[in-house]
mmCIF file of C-alpha atoms and ligand atoms in Angstrom:
data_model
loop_
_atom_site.group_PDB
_atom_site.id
_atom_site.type_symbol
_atom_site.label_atom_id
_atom_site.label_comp_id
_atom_site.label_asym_id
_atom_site.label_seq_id
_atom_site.Cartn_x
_atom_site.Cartn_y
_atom_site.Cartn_z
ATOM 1 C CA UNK A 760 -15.150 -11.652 10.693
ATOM 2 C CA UNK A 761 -13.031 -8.073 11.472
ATOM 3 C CA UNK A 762 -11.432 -6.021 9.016
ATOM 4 C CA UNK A 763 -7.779 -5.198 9.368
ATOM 5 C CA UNK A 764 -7.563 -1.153 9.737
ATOM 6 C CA UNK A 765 -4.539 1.176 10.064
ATOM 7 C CA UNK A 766 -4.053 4.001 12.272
ATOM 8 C CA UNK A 767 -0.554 6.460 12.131
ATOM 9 C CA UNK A 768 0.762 8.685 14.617
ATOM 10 C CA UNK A 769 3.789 10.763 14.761
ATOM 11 C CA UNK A 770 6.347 9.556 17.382
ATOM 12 C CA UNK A 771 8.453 12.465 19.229
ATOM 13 C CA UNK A 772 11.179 9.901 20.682
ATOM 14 C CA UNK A 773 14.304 11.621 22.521
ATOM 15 C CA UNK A 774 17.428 10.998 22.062
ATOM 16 C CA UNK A 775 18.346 7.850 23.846
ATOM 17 C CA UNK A 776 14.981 6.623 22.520
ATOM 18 C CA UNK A 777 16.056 7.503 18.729
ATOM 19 C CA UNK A 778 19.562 5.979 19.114
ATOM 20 C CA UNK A 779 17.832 2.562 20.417
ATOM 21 C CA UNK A 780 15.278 2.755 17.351
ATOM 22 C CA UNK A 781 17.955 3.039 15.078
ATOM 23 C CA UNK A 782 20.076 0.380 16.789
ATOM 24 C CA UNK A 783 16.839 -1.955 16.181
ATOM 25 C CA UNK A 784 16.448 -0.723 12.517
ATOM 26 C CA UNK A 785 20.005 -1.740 12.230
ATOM 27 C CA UNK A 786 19.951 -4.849 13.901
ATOM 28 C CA UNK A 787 17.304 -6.014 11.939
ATOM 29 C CA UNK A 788 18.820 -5.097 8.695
ATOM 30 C CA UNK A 789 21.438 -7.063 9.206
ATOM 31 C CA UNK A 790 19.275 -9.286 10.152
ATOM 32 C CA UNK A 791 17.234 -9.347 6.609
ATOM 33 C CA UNK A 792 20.362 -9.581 4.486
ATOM 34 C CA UNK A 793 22.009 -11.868 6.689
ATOM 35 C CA UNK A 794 19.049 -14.273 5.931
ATOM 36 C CA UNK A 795 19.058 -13.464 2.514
ATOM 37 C CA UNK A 796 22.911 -14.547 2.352
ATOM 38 C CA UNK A 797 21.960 -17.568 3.895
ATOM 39 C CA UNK A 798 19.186 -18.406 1.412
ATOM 40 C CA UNK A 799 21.346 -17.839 -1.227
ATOM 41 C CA UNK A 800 24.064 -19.951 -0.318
ATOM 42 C CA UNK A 801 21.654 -22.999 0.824
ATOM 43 C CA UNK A 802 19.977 -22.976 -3.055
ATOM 44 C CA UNK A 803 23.351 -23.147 -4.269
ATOM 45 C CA UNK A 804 24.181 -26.128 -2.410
ATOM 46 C CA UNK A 805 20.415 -27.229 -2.896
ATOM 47 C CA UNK A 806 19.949 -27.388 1.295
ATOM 48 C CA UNK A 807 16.324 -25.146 1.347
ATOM 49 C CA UNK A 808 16.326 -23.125 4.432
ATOM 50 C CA UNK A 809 12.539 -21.739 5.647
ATOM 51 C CA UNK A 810 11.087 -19.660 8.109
ATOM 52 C CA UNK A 811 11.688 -21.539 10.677
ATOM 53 C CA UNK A 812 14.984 -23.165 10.437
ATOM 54 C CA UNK A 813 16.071 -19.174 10.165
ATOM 55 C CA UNK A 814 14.019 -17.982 13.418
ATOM 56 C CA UNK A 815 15.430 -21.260 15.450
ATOM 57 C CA UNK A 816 19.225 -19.763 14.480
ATOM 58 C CA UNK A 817 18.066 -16.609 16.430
ATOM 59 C CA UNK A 818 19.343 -17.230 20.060
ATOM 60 C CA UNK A 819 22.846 -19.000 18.458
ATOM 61 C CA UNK A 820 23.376 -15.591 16.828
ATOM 62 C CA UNK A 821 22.812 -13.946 19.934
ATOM 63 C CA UNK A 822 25.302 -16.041 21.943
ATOM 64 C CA UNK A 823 27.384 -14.568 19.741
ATOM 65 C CA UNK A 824 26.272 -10.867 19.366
ATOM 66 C CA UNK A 825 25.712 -9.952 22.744
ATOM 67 C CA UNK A 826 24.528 -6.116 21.646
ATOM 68 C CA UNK A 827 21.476 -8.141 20.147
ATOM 69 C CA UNK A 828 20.127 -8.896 23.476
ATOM 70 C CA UNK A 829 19.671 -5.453 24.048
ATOM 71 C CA UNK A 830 16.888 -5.653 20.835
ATOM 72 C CA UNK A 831 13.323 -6.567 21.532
ATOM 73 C CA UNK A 832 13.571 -10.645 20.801
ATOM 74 C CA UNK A 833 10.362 -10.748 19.506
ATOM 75 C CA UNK A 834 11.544 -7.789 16.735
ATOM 76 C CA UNK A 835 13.930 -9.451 15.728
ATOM 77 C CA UNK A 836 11.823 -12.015 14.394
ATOM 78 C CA UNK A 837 9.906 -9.643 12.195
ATOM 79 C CA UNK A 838 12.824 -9.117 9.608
ATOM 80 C CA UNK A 839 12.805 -12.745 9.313
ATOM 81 C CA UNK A 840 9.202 -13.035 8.270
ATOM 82 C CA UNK A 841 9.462 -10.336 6.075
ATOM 83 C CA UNK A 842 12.223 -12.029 4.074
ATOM 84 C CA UNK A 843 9.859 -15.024 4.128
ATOM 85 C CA UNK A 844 7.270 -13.232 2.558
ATOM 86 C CA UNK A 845 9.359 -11.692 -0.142
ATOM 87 C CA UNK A 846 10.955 -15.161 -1.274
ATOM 88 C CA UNK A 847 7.155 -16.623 -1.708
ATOM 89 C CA UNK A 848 6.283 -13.315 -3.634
ATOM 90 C CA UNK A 849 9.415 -14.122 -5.632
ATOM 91 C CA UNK A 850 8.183 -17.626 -6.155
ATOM 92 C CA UNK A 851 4.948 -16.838 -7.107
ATOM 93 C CA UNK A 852 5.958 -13.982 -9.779
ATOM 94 C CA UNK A 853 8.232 -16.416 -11.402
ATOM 95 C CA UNK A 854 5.364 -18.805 -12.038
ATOM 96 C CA UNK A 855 2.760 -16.676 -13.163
ATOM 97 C CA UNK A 856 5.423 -15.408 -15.447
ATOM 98 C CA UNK A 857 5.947 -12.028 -14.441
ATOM 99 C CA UNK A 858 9.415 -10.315 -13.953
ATOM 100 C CA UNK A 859 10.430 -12.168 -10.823
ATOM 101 C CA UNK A 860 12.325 -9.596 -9.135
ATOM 102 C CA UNK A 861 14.548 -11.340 -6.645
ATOM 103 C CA UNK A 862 14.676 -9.892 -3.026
ATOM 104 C CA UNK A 863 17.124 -7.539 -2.607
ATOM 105 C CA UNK A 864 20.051 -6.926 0.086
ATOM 106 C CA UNK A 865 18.757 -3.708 1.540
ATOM 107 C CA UNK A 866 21.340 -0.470 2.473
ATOM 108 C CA UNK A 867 21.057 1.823 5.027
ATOM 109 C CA UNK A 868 18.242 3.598 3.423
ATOM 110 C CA UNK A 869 16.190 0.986 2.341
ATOM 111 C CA UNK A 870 15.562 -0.104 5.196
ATOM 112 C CA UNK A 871 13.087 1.721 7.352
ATOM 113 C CA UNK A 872 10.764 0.156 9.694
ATOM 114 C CA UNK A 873 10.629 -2.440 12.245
ATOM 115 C CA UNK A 874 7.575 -4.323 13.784
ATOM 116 C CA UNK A 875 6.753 -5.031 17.023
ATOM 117 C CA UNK A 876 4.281 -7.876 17.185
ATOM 118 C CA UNK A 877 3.802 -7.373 20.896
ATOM 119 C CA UNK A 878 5.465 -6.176 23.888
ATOM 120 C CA UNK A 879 3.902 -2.487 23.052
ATOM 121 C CA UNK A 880 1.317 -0.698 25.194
ATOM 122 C CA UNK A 881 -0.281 2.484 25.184
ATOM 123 C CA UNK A 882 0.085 4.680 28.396
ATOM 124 C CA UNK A 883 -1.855 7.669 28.215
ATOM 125 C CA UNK A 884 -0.578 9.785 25.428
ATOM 126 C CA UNK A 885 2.755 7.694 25.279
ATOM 127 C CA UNK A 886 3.771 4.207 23.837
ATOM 128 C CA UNK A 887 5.313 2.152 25.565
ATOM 129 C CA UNK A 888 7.721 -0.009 23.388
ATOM 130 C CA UNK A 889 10.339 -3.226 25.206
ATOM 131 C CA UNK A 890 13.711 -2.149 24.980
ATOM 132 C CA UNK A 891 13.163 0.856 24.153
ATOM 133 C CA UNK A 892 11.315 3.196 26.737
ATOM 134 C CA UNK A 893 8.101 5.449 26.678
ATOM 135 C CA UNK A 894 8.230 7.182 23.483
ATOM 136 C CA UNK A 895 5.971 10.523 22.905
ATOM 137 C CA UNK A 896 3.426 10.000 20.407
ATOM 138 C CA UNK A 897 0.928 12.260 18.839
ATOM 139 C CA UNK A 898 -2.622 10.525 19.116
ATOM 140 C CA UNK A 899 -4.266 13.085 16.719
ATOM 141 C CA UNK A 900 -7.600 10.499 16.857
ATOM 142 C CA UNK A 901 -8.782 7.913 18.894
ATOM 143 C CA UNK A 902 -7.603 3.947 18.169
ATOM 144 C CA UNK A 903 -10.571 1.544 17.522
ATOM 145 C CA UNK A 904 -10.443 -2.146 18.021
ATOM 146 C CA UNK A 905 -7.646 -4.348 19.218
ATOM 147 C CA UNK A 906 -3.732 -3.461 18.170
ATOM 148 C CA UNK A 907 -2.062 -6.650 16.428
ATOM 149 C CA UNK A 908 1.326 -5.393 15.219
ATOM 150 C CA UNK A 909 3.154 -1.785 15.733
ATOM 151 C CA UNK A 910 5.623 -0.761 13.121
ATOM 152 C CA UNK A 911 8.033 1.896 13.753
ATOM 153 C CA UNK A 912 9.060 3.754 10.605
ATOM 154 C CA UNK A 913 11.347 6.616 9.787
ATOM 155 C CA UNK A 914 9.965 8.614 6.964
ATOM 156 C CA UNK A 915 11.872 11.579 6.069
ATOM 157 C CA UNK A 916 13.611 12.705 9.209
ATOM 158 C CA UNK A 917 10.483 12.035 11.424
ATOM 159 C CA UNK A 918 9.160 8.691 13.268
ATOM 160 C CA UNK A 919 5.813 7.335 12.906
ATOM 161 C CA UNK A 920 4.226 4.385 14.545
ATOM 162 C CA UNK A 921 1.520 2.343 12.325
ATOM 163 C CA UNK A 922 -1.011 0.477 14.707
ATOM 164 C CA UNK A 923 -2.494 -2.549 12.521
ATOM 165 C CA UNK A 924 -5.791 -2.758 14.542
ATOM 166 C CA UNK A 925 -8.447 -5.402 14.077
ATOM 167 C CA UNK A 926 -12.153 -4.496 14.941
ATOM 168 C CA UNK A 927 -15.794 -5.998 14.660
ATOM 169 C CA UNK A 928 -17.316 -4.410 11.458
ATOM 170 C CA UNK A 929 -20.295 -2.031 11.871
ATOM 171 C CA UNK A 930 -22.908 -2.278 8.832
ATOM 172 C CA UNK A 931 -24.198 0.337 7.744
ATOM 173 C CA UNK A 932 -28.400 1.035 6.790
ATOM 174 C CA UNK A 933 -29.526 -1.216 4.453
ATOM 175 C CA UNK A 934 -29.625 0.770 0.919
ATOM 176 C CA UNK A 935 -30.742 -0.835 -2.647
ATOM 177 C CA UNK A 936 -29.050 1.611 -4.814
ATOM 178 C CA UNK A 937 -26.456 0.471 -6.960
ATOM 179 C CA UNK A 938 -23.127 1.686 -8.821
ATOM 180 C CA UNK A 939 -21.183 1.101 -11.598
ATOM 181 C CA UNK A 940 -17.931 2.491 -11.304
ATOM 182 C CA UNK A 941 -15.138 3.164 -14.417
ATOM 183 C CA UNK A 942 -11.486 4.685 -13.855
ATOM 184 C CA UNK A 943 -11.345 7.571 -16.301
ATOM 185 C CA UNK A 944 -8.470 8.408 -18.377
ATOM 186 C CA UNK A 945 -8.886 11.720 -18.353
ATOM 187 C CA UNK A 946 -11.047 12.283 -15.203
ATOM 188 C CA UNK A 947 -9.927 9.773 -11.909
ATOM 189 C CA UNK A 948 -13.397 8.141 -12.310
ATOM 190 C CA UNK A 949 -17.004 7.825 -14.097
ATOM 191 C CA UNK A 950 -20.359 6.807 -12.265
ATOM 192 C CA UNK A 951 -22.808 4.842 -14.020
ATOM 193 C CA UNK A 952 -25.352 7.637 -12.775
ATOM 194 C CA UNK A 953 -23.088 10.514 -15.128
ATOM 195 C CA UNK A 954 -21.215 11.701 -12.068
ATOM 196 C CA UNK A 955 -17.397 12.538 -13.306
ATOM 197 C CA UNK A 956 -15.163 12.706 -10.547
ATOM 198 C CA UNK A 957 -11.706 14.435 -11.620
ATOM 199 C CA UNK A 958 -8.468 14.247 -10.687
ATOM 200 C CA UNK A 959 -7.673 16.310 -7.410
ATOM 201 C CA UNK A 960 -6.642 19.743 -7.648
ATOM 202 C CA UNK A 961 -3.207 19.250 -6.572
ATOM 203 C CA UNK A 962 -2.774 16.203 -8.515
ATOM 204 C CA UNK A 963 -0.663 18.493 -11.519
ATOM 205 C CA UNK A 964 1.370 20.587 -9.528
ATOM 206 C CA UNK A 965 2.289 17.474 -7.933
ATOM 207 C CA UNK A 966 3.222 16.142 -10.679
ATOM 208 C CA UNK A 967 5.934 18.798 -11.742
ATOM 209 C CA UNK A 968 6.662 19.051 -8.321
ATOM 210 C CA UNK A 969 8.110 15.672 -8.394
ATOM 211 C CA UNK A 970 9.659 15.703 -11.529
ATOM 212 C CA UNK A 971 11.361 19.364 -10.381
ATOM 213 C CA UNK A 972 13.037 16.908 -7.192
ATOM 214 C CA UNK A 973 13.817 13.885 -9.084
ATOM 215 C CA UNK A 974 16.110 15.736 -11.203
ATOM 216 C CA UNK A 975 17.795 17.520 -8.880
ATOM 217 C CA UNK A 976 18.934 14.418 -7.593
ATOM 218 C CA UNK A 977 19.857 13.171 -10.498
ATOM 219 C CA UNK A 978 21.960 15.934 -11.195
ATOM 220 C CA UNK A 979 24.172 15.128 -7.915
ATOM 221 C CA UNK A 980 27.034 13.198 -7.321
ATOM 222 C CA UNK A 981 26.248 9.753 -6.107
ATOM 223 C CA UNK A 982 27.274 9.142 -2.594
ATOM 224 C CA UNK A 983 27.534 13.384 -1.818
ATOM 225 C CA UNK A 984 25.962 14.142 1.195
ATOM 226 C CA UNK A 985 24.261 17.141 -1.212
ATOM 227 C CA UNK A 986 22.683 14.101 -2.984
ATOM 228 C CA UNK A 987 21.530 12.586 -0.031
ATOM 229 C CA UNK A 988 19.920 15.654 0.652
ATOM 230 C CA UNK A 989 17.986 15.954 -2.296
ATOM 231 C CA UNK A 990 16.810 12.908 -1.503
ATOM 232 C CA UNK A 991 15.232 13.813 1.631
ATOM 233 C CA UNK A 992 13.847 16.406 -0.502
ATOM 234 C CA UNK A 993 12.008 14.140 -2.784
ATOM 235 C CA UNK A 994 10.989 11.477 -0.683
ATOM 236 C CA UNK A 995 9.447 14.932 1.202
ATOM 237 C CA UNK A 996 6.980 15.816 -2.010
ATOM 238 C CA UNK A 997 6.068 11.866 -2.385
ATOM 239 C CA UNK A 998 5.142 11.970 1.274
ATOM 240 C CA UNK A 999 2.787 15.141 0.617
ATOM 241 C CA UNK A 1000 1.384 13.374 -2.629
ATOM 242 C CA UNK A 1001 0.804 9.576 -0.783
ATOM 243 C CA UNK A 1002 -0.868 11.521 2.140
ATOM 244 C CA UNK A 1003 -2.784 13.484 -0.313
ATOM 245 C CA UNK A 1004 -3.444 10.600 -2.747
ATOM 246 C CA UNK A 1005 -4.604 8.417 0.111
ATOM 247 C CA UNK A 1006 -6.815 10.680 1.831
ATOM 248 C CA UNK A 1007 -8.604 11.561 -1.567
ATOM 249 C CA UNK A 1008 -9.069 7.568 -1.938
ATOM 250 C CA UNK A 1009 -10.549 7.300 1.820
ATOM 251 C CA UNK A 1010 -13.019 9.990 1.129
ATOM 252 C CA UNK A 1011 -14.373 8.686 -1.983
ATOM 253 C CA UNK A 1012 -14.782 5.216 -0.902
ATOM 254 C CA UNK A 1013 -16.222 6.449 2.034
ATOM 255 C CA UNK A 1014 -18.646 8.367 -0.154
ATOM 256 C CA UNK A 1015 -19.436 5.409 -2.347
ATOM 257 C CA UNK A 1016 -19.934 3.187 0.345
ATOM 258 C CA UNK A 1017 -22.288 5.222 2.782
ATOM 259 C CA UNK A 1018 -24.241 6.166 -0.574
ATOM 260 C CA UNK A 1019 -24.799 2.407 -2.645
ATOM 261 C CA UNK A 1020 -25.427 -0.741 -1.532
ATOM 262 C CA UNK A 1021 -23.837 -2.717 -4.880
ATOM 263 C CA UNK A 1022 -20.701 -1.103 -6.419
ATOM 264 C CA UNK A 1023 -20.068 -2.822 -9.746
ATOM 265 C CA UNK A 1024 -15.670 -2.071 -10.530
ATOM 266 C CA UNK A 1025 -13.436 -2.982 -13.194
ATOM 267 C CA UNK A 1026 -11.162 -6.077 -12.374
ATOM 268 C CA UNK A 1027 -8.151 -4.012 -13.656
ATOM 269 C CA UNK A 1028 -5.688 -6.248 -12.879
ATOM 270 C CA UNK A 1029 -3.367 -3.534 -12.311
ATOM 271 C CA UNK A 1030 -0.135 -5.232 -12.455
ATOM 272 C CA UNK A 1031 -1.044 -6.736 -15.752
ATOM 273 C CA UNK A 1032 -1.509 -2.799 -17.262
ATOM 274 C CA UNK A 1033 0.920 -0.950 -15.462
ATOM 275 C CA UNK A 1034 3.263 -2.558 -17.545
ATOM 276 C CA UNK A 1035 1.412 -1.875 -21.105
ATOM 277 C CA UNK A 1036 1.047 1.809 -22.728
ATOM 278 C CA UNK A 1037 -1.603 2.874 -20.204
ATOM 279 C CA UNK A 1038 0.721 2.219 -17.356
ATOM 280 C CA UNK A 1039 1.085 5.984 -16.026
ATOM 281 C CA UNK A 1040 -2.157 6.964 -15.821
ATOM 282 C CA UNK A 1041 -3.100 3.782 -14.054
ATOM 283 C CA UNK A 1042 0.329 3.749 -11.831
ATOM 284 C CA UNK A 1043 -0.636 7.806 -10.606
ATOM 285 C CA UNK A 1044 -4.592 7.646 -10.678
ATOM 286 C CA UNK A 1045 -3.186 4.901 -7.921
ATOM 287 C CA UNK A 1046 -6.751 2.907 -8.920
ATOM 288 C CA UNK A 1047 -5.245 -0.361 -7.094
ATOM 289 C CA UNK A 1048 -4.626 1.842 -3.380
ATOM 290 C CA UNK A 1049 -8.309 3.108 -4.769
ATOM 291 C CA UNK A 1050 -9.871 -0.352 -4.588
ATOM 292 C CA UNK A 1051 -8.947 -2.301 -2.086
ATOM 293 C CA UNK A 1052 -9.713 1.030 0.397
ATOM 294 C CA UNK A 1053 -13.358 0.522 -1.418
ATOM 295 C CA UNK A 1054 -13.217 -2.972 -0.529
ATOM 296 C CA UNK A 1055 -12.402 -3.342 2.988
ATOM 297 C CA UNK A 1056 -14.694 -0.789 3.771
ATOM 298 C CA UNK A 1057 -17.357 -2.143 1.573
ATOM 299 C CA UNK A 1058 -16.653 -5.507 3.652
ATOM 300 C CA UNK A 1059 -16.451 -3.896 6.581
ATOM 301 C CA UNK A 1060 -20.344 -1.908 6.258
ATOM 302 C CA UNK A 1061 -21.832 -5.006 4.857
ATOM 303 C CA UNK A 1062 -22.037 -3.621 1.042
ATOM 304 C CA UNK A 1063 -21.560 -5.774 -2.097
ATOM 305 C CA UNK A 1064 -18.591 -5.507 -4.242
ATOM 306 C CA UNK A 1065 -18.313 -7.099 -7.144
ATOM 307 C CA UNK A 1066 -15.055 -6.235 -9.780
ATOM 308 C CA UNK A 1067 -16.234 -7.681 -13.395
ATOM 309 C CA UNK A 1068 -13.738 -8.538 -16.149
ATOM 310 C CA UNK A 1069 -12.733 -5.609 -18.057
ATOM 311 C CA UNK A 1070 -12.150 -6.912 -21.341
ATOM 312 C CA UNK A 1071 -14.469 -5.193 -23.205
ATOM 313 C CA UNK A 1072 -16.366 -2.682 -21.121
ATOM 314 C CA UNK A 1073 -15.862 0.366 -23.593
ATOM 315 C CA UNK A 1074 -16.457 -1.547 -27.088
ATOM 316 C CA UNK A 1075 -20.051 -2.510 -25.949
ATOM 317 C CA UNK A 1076 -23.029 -0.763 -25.742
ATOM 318 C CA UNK A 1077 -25.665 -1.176 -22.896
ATOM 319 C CA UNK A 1078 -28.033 -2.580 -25.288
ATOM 320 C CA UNK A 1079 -25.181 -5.274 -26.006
ATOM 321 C CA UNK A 1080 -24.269 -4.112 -29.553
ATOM 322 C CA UNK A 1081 -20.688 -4.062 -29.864
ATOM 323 C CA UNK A 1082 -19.931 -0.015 -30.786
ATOM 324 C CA UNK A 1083 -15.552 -0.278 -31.590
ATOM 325 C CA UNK A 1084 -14.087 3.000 -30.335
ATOM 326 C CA UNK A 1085 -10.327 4.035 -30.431
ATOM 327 C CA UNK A 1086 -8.440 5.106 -27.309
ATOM 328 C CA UNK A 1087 -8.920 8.374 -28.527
ATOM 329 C CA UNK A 1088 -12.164 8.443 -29.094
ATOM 330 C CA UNK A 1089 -14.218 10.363 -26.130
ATOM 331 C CA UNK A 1090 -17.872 9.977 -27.584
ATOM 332 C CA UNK A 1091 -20.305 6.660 -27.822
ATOM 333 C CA UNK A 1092 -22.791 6.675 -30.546
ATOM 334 C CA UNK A 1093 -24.240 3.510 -31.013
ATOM 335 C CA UNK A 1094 -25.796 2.449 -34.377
ATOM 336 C CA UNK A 1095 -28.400 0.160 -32.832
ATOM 337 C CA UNK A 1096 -30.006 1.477 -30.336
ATOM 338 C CA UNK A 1097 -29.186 5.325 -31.099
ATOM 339 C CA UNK A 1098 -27.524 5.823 -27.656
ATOM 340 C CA UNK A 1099 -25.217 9.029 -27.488
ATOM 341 C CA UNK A 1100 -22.938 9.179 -24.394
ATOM 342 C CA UNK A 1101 -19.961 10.210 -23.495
ATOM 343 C CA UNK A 1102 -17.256 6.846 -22.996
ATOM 344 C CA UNK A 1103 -16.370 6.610 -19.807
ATOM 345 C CA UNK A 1104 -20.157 6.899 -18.735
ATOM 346 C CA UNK A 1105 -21.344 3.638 -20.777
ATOM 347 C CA UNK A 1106 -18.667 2.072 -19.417
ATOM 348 C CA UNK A 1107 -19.528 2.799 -15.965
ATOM 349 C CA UNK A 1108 -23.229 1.382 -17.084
ATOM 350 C CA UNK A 1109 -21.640 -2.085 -18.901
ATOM 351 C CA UNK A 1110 -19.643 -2.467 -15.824
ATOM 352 C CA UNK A 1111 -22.900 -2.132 -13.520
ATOM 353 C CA UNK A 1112 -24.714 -4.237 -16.124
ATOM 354 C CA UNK A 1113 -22.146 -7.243 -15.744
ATOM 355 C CA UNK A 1114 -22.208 -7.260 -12.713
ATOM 356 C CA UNK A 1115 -25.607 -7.461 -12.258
ATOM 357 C CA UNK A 1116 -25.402 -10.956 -13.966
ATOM 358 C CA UNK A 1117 -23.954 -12.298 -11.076
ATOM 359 C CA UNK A 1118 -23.596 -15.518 -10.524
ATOM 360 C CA UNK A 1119 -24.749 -16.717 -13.691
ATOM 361 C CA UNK A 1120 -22.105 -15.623 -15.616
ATOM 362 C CA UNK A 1121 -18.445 -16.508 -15.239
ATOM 363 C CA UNK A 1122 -16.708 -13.593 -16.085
ATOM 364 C CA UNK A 1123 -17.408 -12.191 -12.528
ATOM 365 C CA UNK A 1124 -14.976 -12.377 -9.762
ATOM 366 C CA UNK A 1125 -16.610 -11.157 -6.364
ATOM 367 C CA UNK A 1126 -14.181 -9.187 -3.969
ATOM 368 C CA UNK A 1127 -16.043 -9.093 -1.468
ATOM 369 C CA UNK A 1128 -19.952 -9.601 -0.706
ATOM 370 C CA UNK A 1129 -21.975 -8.988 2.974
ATOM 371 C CA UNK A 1130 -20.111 -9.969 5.587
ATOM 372 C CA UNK A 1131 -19.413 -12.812 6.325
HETATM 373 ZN ZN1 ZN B 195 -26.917 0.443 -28.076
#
């Protein structure tokens, strides 16, 4: 088994290369809500319409749009796929009874990558891409594995190219210690050990950073080109708080993982909270992005995961008594047992506990145990 793996690098295109990327971003737009149209009108009439029937269209519409064969064929596919994959998504909110969300028609700046699922190579410190030339890139580390797909993306004014790599996973030494792990209201997350790790530094400032360039663009006039601007703006600070957030989550599940051999997690279930009361602190701490960046590598270095149900986790004591706390309650004082100790830290030892039951007990879903 190999682990999928990401790797980014800036693109420095020049001009001619730029004006063919955007032609393909373009093309493939139309592309998307083309196929969308198409979907529409075929449930109307009851006539489904799949993958497939759309991809076999492609060289028909390209009889016709002769600029098209001057796009990457294979490309072209991608947007294709993509609509695919948000119709099942679609599907499968509306039975598990969530908001369904139906796919959307996407404008000119919703629309902002393309994938090439091969005819890319890299040349020394250049990639080459079909159709559209040897584009500078800066390789600021060196790729691992085998490339699968490159996606060209335009992220605030700048190009980036995101190799999706697959490569043999390396275990790491054997180790017997184990973790319980609990996301923290107040802190990002408790260890079962007593170790509180907090929120990042720059995680507040961020925070009124953001707010500071969402309403300035709320402020101006739809369609301005001052708006537009302020948009740049903002999606600027959420690029500088992803690519903070995200390195924070790599180093920490490096950490756990190189440091316990069974990491015990709450099954948060995300979706299912971020829509309740608790849904900021759950949408920002970014717990989800958290876990399965703990999981892949746990997979990857041969470490047991397990994520336990989290019904539960902070009304119980470790010697099973059931100790009722409020939301804001910040202390655990059990009556049976006498334990004292702060919340989040029980928690992190229930969570351990259960899943240290494993298999036995049902209320145990495992993410992801040794390789496979
Ligand atoms: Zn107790």
């Amino acid at each position: 088994m190999s682990s999928p793996k990401t790797f980014k690098f800036r693109l420095y295109p020049n001009r001619k290369q730029r004006e063919q990327m955007l032609r393909t971003l373009d093309a493939c737009r139309e592309l998307y809500n083309a196929g969308l149209e198409e979907r529409i009108g075929a449930w109307k009439c009851r006539t489904p319409v799949n993958y497939n029937t759309q991809q076999n269209q492609l060289p028909e519409i390209k009889a016709i749009r002769t600029e098209l064969l001057n796009i990457y064929s294979h490309a072209l596919q991608d947007p294709l796929h993509r609509l695919d994959k948000a119709f099942k998504a679609f599907f499968r909110r509306c039975k598990s009874g969530q908001k369904p969300g139906f796919p959307r028609f996407k404008g000119r700046y919703r629309f902002d990558s393309f994938t090439y699922p091969d005819g890319f190579k890299f040349v020394g410190s250049r990639l080459q891409l079909s159709k559209i030339g040897n584009i500078k890139v800066k390789q600021h580390r060196p790729i691992e594995g085998k490339i699968k797909t490159v996606t060209i993306r335009r992220e605030c004014g700048a190009w980036y190219a995101t190799l999706s790599v697959e490569f043999p996973p390396t275990a790491l030494p054997r180790t017997d210690v184990t973790i319980g792990v609990d996301v923290g209201l107040e802190s990002f997350a408790v260890l079962s050990d007593g170790t509180t790790i907090e929120n990042p530094r720059w995680y507040h400032g961020a925070q009124v950073e953001l707010r500071k360039a969402q309403r300035r663009v709320a402020r101006r006039r739809k369609g301005s080109k001052r708006r537009r601007k302020a948009v740049m703006l903002l999606q600027k600070v959420h690029q500088r708080v992803r690519n903070q957030r995200n390195d924070f989550h790599h180093k920490l599940s490096c950490w756990l993982v190189e440091n316990f051999g069974f990491i015990a997690v709450e099954d948060l279930n995300v979706r299912g909270l971020a829509g309740g009361m608790l849904s900021k602190s759950v949408h920002d701490a970014g717990w989800a992005g958290f876990l399965s960046k703990l999981s892949y590598k746990a997979a990857n270095a041969g470490r047991t995961m397990i994520a336990v149900k989290p019904s539960g986790t902070s009304q119980t004591c470790v010697c099973g008594a059931t100790v009722r706390k409020l939301l804001s309650d910040r202390e655990h004082v059990c009556l049976s047992c006498g334990l004292i100790a702060s919340r989040d830290h029980v928690s992190a030892q229930v969570i351990l506990q259960r899943a240290g039951t494993l298999p036995s007990s049902d209320n145990v879903e495992a993410i992801s145990s040794c390789v496979a």
